[in-house]
mmCIF file of C-alpha atoms and ligand atoms in Angstrom:
data_model
loop_
_atom_site.group_PDB
_atom_site.id
_atom_site.type_symbol
_atom_site.label_atom_id
_atom_site.label_comp_id
_atom_site.label_asym_id
_atom_site.label_seq_id
_atom_site.Cartn_x
_atom_site.Cartn_y
_atom_site.Cartn_z
ATOM 1 C CA MET A 1 37.665 -22.137 -12.267
ATOM 2 C CA LYS A 2 35.236 -19.243 -12.086
ATOM 3 C CA SER A 3 36.743 -15.804 -12.494
ATOM 4 C CA GLU A 4 36.368 -13.434 -9.559
ATOM 5 C CA SER A 5 34.061 -11.209 -11.564
ATOM 6 C CA PHE A 6 31.593 -14.063 -12.186
ATOM 7 C CA HIS A 7 28.178 -12.780 -11.243
ATOM 8 C CA ARG A 8 25.334 -15.283 -11.179
ATOM 9 C CA LEU A 9 21.920 -13.677 -11.386
ATOM 10 C CA ALA A 10 18.515 -15.336 -11.546
ATOM 11 C CA SER A 11 16.508 -14.439 -14.647
ATOM 12 C CA ARG A 12 13.635 -13.213 -12.439
ATOM 13 C CA MET A 13 15.838 -10.258 -11.492
ATOM 14 C CA SER A 14 15.389 -8.839 -14.988
ATOM 15 C CA HIS A 15 11.722 -8.281 -14.034
ATOM 16 C CA ILE A 16 12.444 -6.506 -10.754
ATOM 17 C CA ASP A 17 12.517 -2.735 -11.270
ATOM 18 C CA PRO A 18 14.077 -0.234 -8.890
ATOM 19 C CA PHE A 19 11.957 2.388 -7.154
ATOM 20 C CA GLU A 20 12.350 5.638 -9.134
ATOM 21 C CA VAL A 21 11.313 7.496 -5.992
ATOM 22 C CA MET A 22 14.627 6.421 -4.467
ATOM 23 C CA GLU A 23 16.363 8.589 -7.059
ATOM 24 C CA ILE A 24 14.230 11.511 -5.965
ATOM 25 C CA GLN A 25 15.009 10.708 -2.331
ATOM 26 C CA THR A 26 18.743 10.517 -3.015
ATOM 27 C CA ALA A 27 18.603 13.907 -4.743
ATOM 28 C CA ALA A 28 16.486 15.304 -1.866
ATOM 29 C CA ARG A 29 19.010 14.057 0.684
ATOM 30 C CA GLU A 30 21.821 15.699 -1.272
ATOM 31 C CA LEU A 31 19.926 19.013 -1.158
ATOM 32 C CA GLU A 32 19.409 18.593 2.595
ATOM 33 C CA ARG A 33 23.115 17.881 2.983
ATOM 34 C CA GLN A 34 23.696 21.271 1.342
ATOM 35 C CA GLY A 35 21.481 22.833 4.022
ATOM 36 C CA LYS A 36 18.298 23.172 1.903
ATOM 37 C CA ASP A 37 14.862 22.660 3.443
ATOM 38 C CA VAL A 38 13.081 19.937 1.438
ATOM 39 C CA ILE A 39 9.334 19.337 1.841
ATOM 40 C CA HIS A 40 8.817 15.581 1.561
ATOM 41 C CA MET A 41 5.612 14.650 -0.215
ATOM 42 C CA GLU A 42 7.049 11.592 -1.953
ATOM 43 C CA ILE A 43 6.996 9.143 0.921
ATOM 44 C CA GLY A 44 4.220 6.593 1.377
ATOM 45 C CA GLU A 45 4.029 6.592 5.143
ATOM 46 C CA PRO A 46 2.158 8.690 7.706
ATOM 47 C CA ASP A 47 4.107 11.544 9.305
ATOM 48 C CA PHE A 48 2.374 10.817 12.642
ATOM 49 C CA THR A 49 4.311 8.796 15.181
ATOM 50 C CA THR A 50 2.905 5.549 16.543
ATOM 51 C CA PRO A 51 0.126 6.323 19.075
ATOM 52 C CA ARG A 52 1.351 6.374 22.683
ATOM 53 C CA PRO A 53 -0.826 3.471 23.956
ATOM 54 C CA ILE A 54 0.773 1.171 21.351
ATOM 55 C CA VAL A 55 4.295 2.269 22.321
ATOM 56 C CA ASP A 56 3.460 1.824 26.023
ATOM 57 C CA ALA A 57 2.105 -1.668 25.375
ATOM 58 C CA ALA A 58 5.367 -2.582 23.653
ATOM 59 C CA ILE A 59 7.436 -1.261 26.572
ATOM 60 C CA ALA A 60 5.283 -3.109 29.110
ATOM 61 C CA ALA A 61 5.612 -6.342 27.152
ATOM 62 C CA LEU A 62 9.386 -5.941 26.779
ATOM 63 C CA ASN A 63 9.656 -5.411 30.546
ATOM 64 C CA SER A 64 7.471 -8.329 31.516
ATOM 65 C CA GLN A 65 7.978 -11.194 29.125
ATOM 66 C CA PRO A 66 10.595 -12.958 27.023
ATOM 67 C CA MET A 67 10.548 -12.120 23.337
ATOM 68 C CA PHE A 68 10.681 -15.629 21.905
ATOM 69 C CA TYR A 69 9.391 -16.621 18.493
ATOM 70 C CA THR A 70 5.621 -16.874 18.381
ATOM 71 C CA SER A 71 3.441 -19.292 16.435
ATOM 72 C CA ALA A 72 3.802 -18.647 12.686
ATOM 73 C CA LEU A 73 0.101 -17.749 12.756
ATOM 74 C CA GLY A 74 0.666 -15.009 15.349
ATOM 75 C CA ILE A 75 -0.184 -14.713 19.036
ATOM 76 C CA GLN A 76 -3.727 -15.864 19.729
ATOM 77 C CA PRO A 77 -4.836 -12.702 21.615
ATOM 78 C CA LEU A 78 -3.902 -10.565 18.615
ATOM 79 C CA ARG A 79 -5.726 -12.843 16.163
ATOM 80 C CA GLU A 80 -8.757 -12.593 18.446
ATOM 81 C CA ALA A 81 -8.431 -8.809 18.753
ATOM 82 C CA ILE A 82 -8.382 -8.473 14.948
ATOM 83 C CA ALA A 83 -11.489 -10.681 14.685
ATOM 84 C CA ALA A 84 -13.237 -8.588 17.353
ATOM 85 C CA TYR A 85 -12.302 -5.425 15.425
ATOM 86 C CA TYR A 86 -13.932 -6.783 12.254
ATOM 87 C CA ALA A 87 -17.058 -7.517 14.283
ATOM 88 C CA SER A 88 -17.250 -4.137 16.036
ATOM 89 C CA GLN A 89 -16.111 -1.831 13.189
ATOM 90 C CA TYR A 90 -17.436 -3.649 10.147
ATOM 91 C CA GLY A 91 -20.173 -5.930 11.503
ATOM 92 C CA VAL A 92 -18.445 -8.929 9.931
ATOM 93 C CA SER A 93 -17.900 -12.202 11.754
ATOM 94 C CA VAL A 94 -14.467 -13.702 10.980
ATOM 95 C CA SER A 95 -13.010 -16.651 12.846
ATOM 96 C CA PRO A 96 -9.616 -15.820 14.411
ATOM 97 C CA ASP A 97 -8.492 -19.185 12.977
ATOM 98 C CA ARG A 98 -8.509 -17.623 9.494
ATOM 99 C CA ILE A 99 -6.345 -14.646 10.532
ATOM 100 C CA ILE A 100 -2.569 -14.968 10.129
ATOM 101 C CA VAL A 101 -0.370 -12.231 11.613
ATOM 102 C CA THR A 102 2.477 -11.311 9.240
ATOM 103 C CA ALA A 103 5.565 -9.128 8.888
ATOM 104 C CA GLY A 104 3.614 -6.278 7.290
ATOM 105 C CA SER A 105 1.220 -6.712 4.420
ATOM 106 C CA SER A 106 4.313 -7.295 2.278
ATOM 107 C CA ALA A 107 4.711 -10.725 3.891
ATOM 108 C CA ALA A 108 0.942 -11.277 3.651
ATOM 109 C CA LEU A 109 1.055 -10.664 -0.122
ATOM 110 C CA LEU A 110 4.064 -12.961 -0.515
ATOM 111 C CA LEU A 111 2.310 -15.735 1.442
ATOM 112 C CA ALA A 112 -0.897 -15.343 -0.560
ATOM 113 C CA PHE A 113 0.938 -15.599 -3.880
ATOM 114 C CA GLY A 114 3.133 -18.390 -2.480
ATOM 115 C CA VAL A 115 0.169 -20.664 -1.751
ATOM 116 C CA LEU A 116 -1.761 -19.779 -4.921
ATOM 117 C CA LEU A 117 0.694 -19.542 -7.827
ATOM 118 C CA ASN A 118 2.247 -22.187 -10.025
ATOM 119 C CA PRO A 119 5.006 -21.060 -12.425
ATOM 120 C CA GLY A 120 3.463 -19.069 -15.276
ATOM 121 C CA ASP A 121 0.136 -18.441 -13.538
ATOM 122 C CA GLU A 122 -1.193 -14.952 -14.145
ATOM 123 C CA VAL A 123 -2.582 -12.422 -11.689
ATOM 124 C CA LEU A 124 -4.721 -9.553 -12.995
ATOM 125 C CA MET A 125 -4.021 -6.166 -11.422
ATOM 126 C CA ALA A 126 -4.532 -2.477 -12.177
ATOM 127 C CA ASP A 127 -1.899 -0.224 -13.765
ATOM 128 C CA PRO A 128 -1.183 2.227 -12.109
ATOM 129 C CA GLY A 129 -0.700 0.156 -8.976
ATOM 130 C CA TYR A 130 1.602 -0.523 -6.053
ATOM 131 C CA PRO A 131 4.839 -1.585 -7.803
ATOM 132 C CA CYS A 132 5.830 -4.336 -5.350
ATOM 133 C CA ASN A 133 2.732 -6.337 -6.328
ATOM 134 C CA ARG A 134 4.245 -7.152 -9.725
ATOM 135 C CA HIS A 135 7.462 -8.165 -8.030
ATOM 136 C CA PHE A 136 5.807 -10.335 -5.363
ATOM 137 C CA VAL A 137 4.096 -12.258 -8.174
ATOM 138 C CA ARG A 138 7.418 -12.611 -10.040
ATOM 139 C CA ALA A 139 9.185 -13.766 -6.870
ATOM 140 C CA MET A 140 6.649 -16.626 -6.680
ATOM 141 C CA GLU A 141 7.227 -17.377 -10.400
ATOM 142 C CA GLY A 142 3.885 -16.019 -11.520
ATOM 143 C CA VAL A 143 3.223 -13.424 -14.193
ATOM 144 C CA PRO A 144 1.578 -10.073 -13.420
ATOM 145 C CA CYS A 145 -1.081 -9.164 -15.970
ATOM 146 C CA THR A 146 -1.277 -5.397 -15.596
ATOM 147 C CA ILE A 147 -4.409 -3.755 -16.979
ATOM 148 C CA PRO A 148 -4.235 -0.053 -17.894
ATOM 149 C CA VAL A 149 -6.965 1.815 -16.026
ATOM 150 C CA GLY A 150 -7.833 5.490 -16.218
ATOM 151 C CA PRO A 151 -10.121 8.023 -14.595
ATOM 152 C CA GLU A 152 -13.206 6.513 -16.287
ATOM 153 C CA HIS A 153 -12.854 3.579 -13.852
ATOM 154 C CA ALA A 154 -11.452 5.681 -10.987
ATOM 155 C CA TYR A 155 -8.026 4.129 -11.820
ATOM 156 C CA GLN A 156 -9.334 0.781 -10.540
ATOM 157 C CA LEU A 157 -10.199 -2.621 -11.994
ATOM 158 C CA ALA A 158 -13.900 -2.968 -12.849
ATOM 159 C CA ALA A 159 -15.906 -6.175 -13.322
ATOM 160 C CA GLY A 160 -15.733 -5.758 -17.113
ATOM 161 C CA HIS A 161 -11.916 -5.964 -17.049
ATOM 162 C CA ILE A 162 -12.053 -9.494 -15.647
ATOM 163 C CA GLY A 163 -13.923 -10.914 -18.666
ATOM 164 C CA GLN A 164 -11.758 -8.906 -21.084
ATOM 165 C CA HIS A 165 -8.393 -9.950 -19.687
ATOM 166 C CA TRP A 166 -8.931 -13.407 -18.127
ATOM 167 C CA ASN A 167 -7.225 -16.186 -20.093
ATOM 168 C CA ASP A 168 -6.402 -19.834 -19.463
ATOM 169 C CA ARG A 169 -3.293 -18.898 -17.443
ATOM 170 C CA SER A 170 -5.178 -16.466 -15.147
ATOM 171 C CA ILE A 171 -5.772 -17.712 -11.618
ATOM 172 C CA ALA A 172 -6.382 -14.593 -9.528
ATOM 173 C CA ALA A 173 -7.171 -10.864 -9.516
ATOM 174 C CA LEU A 174 -5.623 -8.437 -7.047
ATOM 175 C CA VAL A 175 -7.280 -5.128 -6.178
ATOM 176 C CA ALA A 176 -6.456 -2.487 -3.583
ATOM 177 C CA SER A 177 -9.118 -0.188 -2.155
ATOM 178 C CA PRO A 178 -8.198 2.550 -1.309
ATOM 179 C CA SER A 179 -5.350 2.313 -3.803
ATOM 180 C CA ASN A 180 -1.755 3.377 -3.872
ATOM 181 C CA PRO A 181 -0.931 5.570 -5.876
ATOM 182 C CA THR A 182 -4.405 6.963 -6.620
ATOM 183 C CA GLY A 183 -6.234 7.002 -3.258
ATOM 184 C CA THR A 184 -9.354 5.909 -5.141
ATOM 185 C CA MET A 185 -11.756 3.174 -4.055
ATOM 186 C CA ILE A 186 -13.857 0.424 -5.588
ATOM 187 C CA ALA A 187 -17.554 0.802 -4.690
ATOM 188 C CA ALA A 188 -18.919 -2.112 -2.647
ATOM 189 C CA ASP A 189 -21.318 -3.272 -5.379
ATOM 190 C CA GLU A 190 -18.572 -3.146 -8.043
ATOM 191 C CA LEU A 191 -16.309 -5.224 -5.799
ATOM 192 C CA ARG A 192 -19.108 -7.799 -5.506
ATOM 193 C CA ARG A 193 -19.369 -7.866 -9.315
ATOM 194 C CA ILE A 194 -15.585 -8.307 -9.639
ATOM 195 C CA HIS A 195 -15.774 -11.149 -7.134
ATOM 196 C CA ALA A 196 -18.606 -12.807 -9.081
ATOM 197 C CA GLU A 197 -16.620 -12.568 -12.352
ATOM 198 C CA VAL A 198 -13.501 -14.036 -10.760
ATOM 199 C CA ALA A 199 -15.441 -16.784 -8.943
ATOM 200 C CA ALA A 200 -17.292 -17.708 -12.162
ATOM 201 C CA ARG A 201 -13.858 -18.495 -13.634
ATOM 202 C CA ALA A 202 -12.808 -20.519 -10.586
ATOM 203 C CA GLY A 203 -10.276 -17.803 -9.764
ATOM 204 C CA THR A 204 -9.310 -16.180 -6.469
ATOM 205 C CA LEU A 205 -9.941 -12.576 -5.536
ATOM 206 C CA ILE A 206 -7.255 -10.947 -3.387
ATOM 207 C CA VAL A 207 -8.189 -7.598 -1.824
ATOM 208 C CA ASP A 208 -5.480 -5.375 -0.348
ATOM 209 C CA GLU A 209 -7.130 -3.337 2.429
ATOM 210 C CA ILE A 210 -3.895 -1.818 3.778
ATOM 211 C CA TYR A 211 -5.414 1.695 3.699
ATOM 212 C CA GLN A 212 -8.627 0.542 5.388
ATOM 213 C CA GLY A 213 -9.777 3.106 7.939
ATOM 214 C CA LEU A 214 -8.185 6.004 6.049
ATOM 215 C CA THR A 215 -11.298 7.018 4.096
ATOM 216 C CA TYR A 216 -12.998 10.388 3.850
ATOM 217 C CA GLY A 217 -16.749 10.646 3.550
ATOM 218 C CA VAL A 218 -17.069 6.970 2.664
ATOM 219 C CA ALA A 219 -18.454 4.347 5.048
ATOM 220 C CA PRO A 220 -15.763 1.862 6.055
ATOM 221 C CA SER A 221 -16.136 -1.623 4.601
ATOM 222 C CA THR A 222 -14.279 -4.897 4.121
ATOM 223 C CA ALA A 223 -14.300 -7.453 1.322
ATOM 224 C CA LEU A 224 -14.720 -10.106 4.021
ATOM 225 C CA ALA A 225 -18.424 -9.201 3.901
ATOM 226 C CA ILE A 226 -18.575 -10.696 0.377
ATOM 227 C CA GLY A 227 -17.684 -14.242 1.381
ATOM 228 C CA ASP A 228 -15.053 -16.423 2.991
ATOM 229 C CA ASP A 229 -13.402 -17.316 -0.342
ATOM 230 C CA VAL A 230 -11.679 -13.884 -0.599
ATOM 231 C CA PHE A 231 -8.047 -13.404 0.452
ATOM 232 C CA VAL A 232 -7.817 -10.142 2.420
ATOM 233 C CA ILE A 233 -4.529 -8.334 3.059
ATOM 234 C CA ASN A 234 -4.168 -5.782 5.845
ATOM 235 C CA SER A 235 -1.520 -4.013 7.885
ATOM 236 C CA PHE A 236 -0.767 -2.014 10.998
ATOM 237 C CA SER A 237 1.413 0.289 8.861
ATOM 238 C CA LYS A 238 -0.949 2.997 7.629
ATOM 239 C CA TYR A 239 -4.139 3.595 9.674
ATOM 240 C CA PHE A 240 -2.376 2.403 12.851
ATOM 241 C CA GLN A 241 0.821 4.300 11.914
ATOM 242 C CA MET A 242 3.232 1.479 12.654
ATOM 243 C CA THR A 243 5.229 1.261 9.387
ATOM 244 C CA GLY A 244 8.584 0.433 10.951
ATOM 245 C CA TRP A 245 7.192 -2.157 13.348
ATOM 246 C CA ARG A 246 6.609 -4.443 10.358
ATOM 247 C CA LEU A 247 3.263 -5.947 11.238
ATOM 248 C CA GLY A 248 0.234 -6.870 9.162
ATOM 249 C CA TRP A 249 -2.210 -9.680 8.645
ATOM 250 C CA LEU A 250 -3.802 -11.959 6.105
ATOM 251 C CA VAL A 251 -7.302 -13.457 6.191
ATOM 252 C CA VAL A 252 -7.645 -16.613 4.106
ATOM 253 C CA PRO A 253 -10.398 -19.086 3.260
ATOM 254 C CA PRO A 254 -10.457 -21.859 5.925
ATOM 255 C CA ALA A 255 -8.968 -24.512 3.600
ATOM 256 C CA TYR A 256 -5.768 -22.461 3.129
ATOM 257 C CA VAL A 257 -4.838 -21.839 6.767
ATOM 258 C CA ARG A 258 -2.588 -24.881 7.165
ATOM 259 C CA ASP A 259 -0.697 -24.179 3.920
ATOM 260 C CA VAL A 260 -0.177 -20.512 4.769
ATOM 261 C CA GLU A 261 1.042 -21.607 8.204
ATOM 262 C CA LYS A 262 3.575 -24.024 6.664
ATOM 263 C CA LEU A 263 4.889 -21.385 4.267
ATOM 264 C CA ALA A 264 5.033 -18.707 6.991
ATOM 265 C CA GLN A 265 6.940 -21.090 9.290
ATOM 266 C CA ASN A 266 9.532 -21.615 6.574
ATOM 267 C CA LEU A 267 9.812 -18.084 5.185
ATOM 268 C CA PHE A 268 9.518 -15.980 8.346
ATOM 269 C CA ILE A 269 9.252 -18.273 11.447
ATOM 270 C CA SER A 270 6.973 -15.606 12.934
ATOM 271 C CA ALA A 271 6.176 -11.890 12.829
ATOM 272 C CA SER A 272 8.001 -9.575 15.270
ATOM 273 C CA THR A 273 7.081 -10.555 18.845
ATOM 274 C CA PRO A 274 7.356 -7.075 20.425
ATOM 275 C CA ALA A 275 5.306 -5.605 17.577
ATOM 276 C CA GLN A 276 2.565 -8.196 18.103
ATOM 277 C CA HIS A 277 2.312 -7.315 21.805
ATOM 278 C CA ALA A 278 2.288 -3.617 20.957
ATOM 279 C CA ALA A 279 -0.516 -4.110 18.433
ATOM 280 C CA LEU A 280 -2.776 -5.530 21.139
ATOM 281 C CA ALA A 281 -3.278 -1.895 22.170
ATOM 282 C CA ALA A 282 -4.096 -0.799 18.603
ATOM 283 C CA PHE A 283 -7.807 -1.499 18.995
ATOM 284 C CA HIS A 284 -8.274 0.103 22.437
ATOM 285 C CA PRO A 285 -10.793 2.979 22.441
ATOM 286 C CA ASP A 286 -8.040 5.444 23.505
ATOM 287 C CA THR A 287 -5.923 4.485 20.507
ATOM 288 C CA LEU A 288 -8.858 4.565 18.112
ATOM 289 C CA ALA A 289 -9.727 8.080 19.341
ATOM 290 C CA ILE A 290 -6.187 9.243 18.486
ATOM 291 C CA LEU A 291 -6.348 7.548 15.085
ATOM 292 C CA GLU A 292 -9.733 9.038 14.251
ATOM 293 C CA ALA A 293 -8.452 12.551 15.044
ATOM 294 C CA ARG A 294 -5.525 11.905 12.718
ATOM 295 C CA ARG A 295 -7.846 10.583 10.020
ATOM 296 C CA ALA A 296 -9.768 13.876 10.248
ATOM 297 C CA GLU A 297 -6.457 15.729 9.884
ATOM 298 C CA PHE A 298 -5.637 13.741 6.716
ATOM 299 C CA GLN A 299 -9.042 14.715 5.330
ATOM 300 C CA THR A 300 -8.362 18.401 6.081
ATOM 301 C CA ARG A 301 -5.056 18.121 4.240
ATOM 302 C CA ARG A 302 -6.668 16.458 1.231
ATOM 303 C CA ASP A 303 -9.372 19.112 1.124
ATOM 304 C CA PHE A 304 -6.739 21.856 1.279
ATOM 305 C CA LEU A 305 -4.539 20.307 -1.390
ATOM 306 C CA MET A 306 -7.132 19.447 -4.055
ATOM 307 C CA PRO A 307 -8.068 23.043 -5.024
ATOM 308 C CA ALA A 308 -4.512 24.251 -4.398
ATOM 309 C CA LEU A 309 -3.116 21.735 -6.910
ATOM 310 C CA THR A 310 -5.774 22.394 -9.522
ATOM 311 C CA GLY A 311 -4.976 26.099 -9.082
ATOM 312 C CA LEU A 312 -1.409 25.280 -10.175
ATOM 313 C CA GLY A 313 -2.659 23.549 -13.333
ATOM 314 C CA PHE A 314 -2.759 19.924 -12.194
ATOM 315 C CA LYS A 315 -5.894 17.973 -13.116
ATOM 316 C CA ILE A 316 -7.429 15.613 -10.571
ATOM 317 C CA PRO A 317 -10.154 13.804 -12.503
ATOM 318 C CA VAL A 318 -11.218 11.531 -9.622
ATOM 319 C CA VAL A 319 -11.552 12.742 -6.030
ATOM 320 C CA PRO A 320 -9.389 10.398 -3.950
ATOM 321 C CA GLN A 321 -11.568 9.035 -1.156
ATOM 322 C CA GLY A 322 -8.879 7.358 0.879
ATOM 323 C CA ALA A 323 -5.211 6.721 1.747
ATOM 324 C CA PHE A 324 -3.044 9.887 1.732
ATOM 325 C CA TYR A 325 -2.300 10.253 -1.954
ATOM 326 C CA ILE A 326 -3.443 12.424 -4.817
ATOM 327 C CA TYR A 327 -2.642 11.072 -8.281
ATOM 328 C CA ALA A 328 -2.583 14.231 -10.344
ATOM 329 C CA ASP A 329 -2.482 14.576 -14.114
ATOM 330 C CA SER A 330 0.460 16.891 -14.791
ATOM 331 C CA SER A 331 0.244 16.845 -18.591
ATOM 332 C CA HIS A 332 -1.070 20.420 -18.808
ATOM 333 C CA ILE A 333 2.065 21.583 -17.006
ATOM 334 C CA ALA A 334 4.759 19.378 -18.565
ATOM 335 C CA THR A 335 4.992 16.476 -21.019
ATOM 336 C CA ASP A 336 7.278 14.375 -18.789
ATOM 337 C CA SER A 337 6.311 14.030 -15.111
ATOM 338 C CA PHE A 338 9.738 12.591 -14.281
ATOM 339 C CA GLU A 339 11.494 15.705 -15.513
ATOM 340 C CA LEU A 340 8.832 17.858 -13.832
ATOM 341 C CA SER A 341 9.334 16.199 -10.442
ATOM 342 C CA ARG A 342 13.105 16.571 -10.840
ATOM 343 C CA ARG A 343 12.669 20.269 -11.610
ATOM 344 C CA ILE A 344 10.233 20.850 -8.739
ATOM 345 C CA LEU A 345 12.734 19.206 -6.403
ATOM 346 C CA GLN A 346 15.750 21.145 -7.645
ATOM 347 C CA GLU A 347 14.082 24.544 -7.965
ATOM 348 C CA ALA A 348 11.371 24.460 -5.272
ATOM 349 C CA GLN A 349 12.784 21.791 -2.916
ATOM 350 C CA VAL A 350 9.493 19.885 -2.939
ATOM 351 C CA ALA A 351 9.810 16.101 -3.371
ATOM 352 C CA LEU A 352 7.022 14.302 -5.308
ATOM 353 C CA THR A 353 6.846 10.819 -6.868
ATOM 354 C CA PRO A 354 6.629 10.604 -10.666
ATOM 355 C CA GLY A 355 4.086 8.207 -12.201
ATOM 356 C CA LYS A 356 6.908 6.029 -13.601
ATOM 357 C CA ASP A 357 7.037 4.024 -10.356
ATOM 358 C CA PHE A 358 3.483 2.767 -10.681
ATOM 359 C CA GLY A 359 3.408 1.114 -14.096
ATOM 360 C CA HIS A 360 3.150 1.806 -17.802
ATOM 361 C CA ALA A 361 -0.292 3.426 -18.124
ATOM 362 C CA ALA A 362 0.593 7.032 -19.056
ATOM 363 C CA PRO A 363 3.127 7.409 -16.209
ATOM 364 C CA GLU A 364 4.671 10.471 -17.883
ATOM 365 C CA ARG A 365 1.347 12.297 -17.404
ATOM 366 C CA HIS A 366 1.032 11.678 -13.654
ATOM 367 C CA ILE A 367 2.570 12.571 -10.316
ATOM 368 C CA ARG A 368 1.748 11.108 -6.901
ATOM 369 C CA ILE A 369 1.499 13.648 -4.123
ATOM 370 C CA ALA A 370 1.469 12.333 -0.551
ATOM 371 C CA TYR A 371 -0.159 14.612 2.024
ATOM 372 C CA THR A 372 2.032 13.382 4.833
ATOM 373 C CA GLN A 373 2.866 16.921 5.972
ATOM 374 C CA THR A 374 1.024 19.507 8.066
ATOM 375 C CA VAL A 375 -1.321 21.922 6.286
ATOM 376 C CA ALA A 376 1.207 24.727 6.919
ATOM 377 C CA ARG A 377 3.951 22.749 5.155
ATOM 378 C CA LEU A 378 1.583 21.799 2.332
ATOM 379 C CA ALA A 379 0.731 25.481 1.898
ATOM 380 C CA GLU A 380 4.417 26.327 1.737
ATOM 381 C CA ALA A 381 4.968 23.547 -0.829
ATOM 382 C CA ILE A 382 2.202 25.000 -3.013
ATOM 383 C CA GLU A 383 3.733 28.485 -2.846
ATOM 384 C CA ARG A 384 7.158 27.152 -3.738
ATOM 385 C CA MET A 385 5.729 25.170 -6.665
ATOM 386 C CA ARG A 386 3.854 28.249 -7.873
ATOM 387 C CA GLY A 387 7.254 29.887 -8.277
ATOM 388 C CA VAL A 388 8.556 27.262 -10.688
ATOM 389 C CA ILE A 389 5.456 26.088 -12.571
ATOM 390 C CA PRO A 390 4.671 28.288 -15.571
ATOM 391 C CA GLY A 391 1.376 30.150 -14.870
HETATM 392 C C1 PLP B 401 -1.018 -0.854 -1.603
HETATM 393 C C2 PLP B 401 0.067 -1.285 -0.656
HETATM 394 N N1 PLP B 401 0.141 -2.594 -0.316
HETATM 395 C C3 PLP B 401 1.103 -3.030 0.509
HETATM 396 C C4 PLP B 401 2.065 -2.178 1.063
HETATM 397 C C5 PLP B 401 3.110 -2.750 1.992
HETATM 398 O O1 PLP B 401 3.083 -2.191 3.265
HETATM 399 P P1 PLP B 401 3.498 -2.927 4.628
HETATM 400 O O2 PLP B 401 4.369 -4.086 4.273
HETATM 401 O O3 PLP B 401 4.199 -1.867 5.424
HETATM 402 O O4 PLP B 401 2.235 -3.380 5.300
HETATM 403 C C6 PLP B 401 2.035 -0.815 0.721
HETATM 404 C C7 PLP B 401 3.047 0.135 1.255
HETATM 405 O O5 PLP B 401 3.134 1.290 0.890
HETATM 406 C C8 PLP B 401 0.999 -0.354 -0.160
HETATM 407 O O6 PLP B 401 0.901 0.933 -0.516
#
């Protein structure tokens, strides 16, 4: 008989790391419980609420139709609206048949790895990078091959990395542009070179475009322009400011649609029905006007924060062109960014995310700063930090 304390745990769990930022959040919540005013710059979601037309579309749908499961591929009008958006915004023609609506880009990433990976297959990805990527690959029994990247490559994979790191177990490369945690982008011609290197090795390129639309001074683009053999991940979470609605999408090469559909049917049944109806309003001109004004506000915040942070002693070797993150080198201020973020939280009540969460490439030298606060709050955060960072 098994004892009551028997605890079975799959070996894959030894590869799943916790989010360090949760520790910071727990400590921040404790300070708030004590009545302290914490400025949150650690969280990876927009501070703007979902635009009104999207909320109204959800309410109208809830009042007028039953919220049954949808097709695992998503409701057809939404797949068509996404295709029309690619045509109007990016000048790229994508068949709605290749677009699968998912429960956030998290589900899109899981589905992509689910249809591509055999046990032991490797996926190349940048370090620093979005931590869940490693864990999605592990969950599908693959192996993440994390490649340390620094400012010389804008903290991104470059075409040269593919040849250097590809081996006989490699089957895919994953890039994100703009990236979390760095906000940096891969130039269109470099992305084409990466694609050519991956394709020459009969591999698959997966491009996470979750921060698409949130770019500053850079023309918007999509990897779908490169060819229909690229897997493209996207989401309503960031540009459309719908994080909690849990809605995203995946664009796959035509030959994969049926397999993604089968896996999505089994893993998720379908994405949220009310969220899909709400998202039909995401591409309306009224909504896009709201989102563009907010994009301009993010740019103002970035432009305020860059000189303010360097004035405190942080180094920002690459100007982040997108998302809402600055990945700052804190090594001139402190040797351990984890301790530094703890101290800034305790003494200045400003919450930041230490580099530790994003991989093993010099995490102790970096801090991610999210500009998901008004300029006035950012200014206050800078003043508070000035009080605790040695001048
Ligand atoms: C690079 C990147 N990919 C994917 C996701 C997952 O987001 P969601 O599932 O809300 O679309 C995030 C969330 O922060 C992210 O930063």
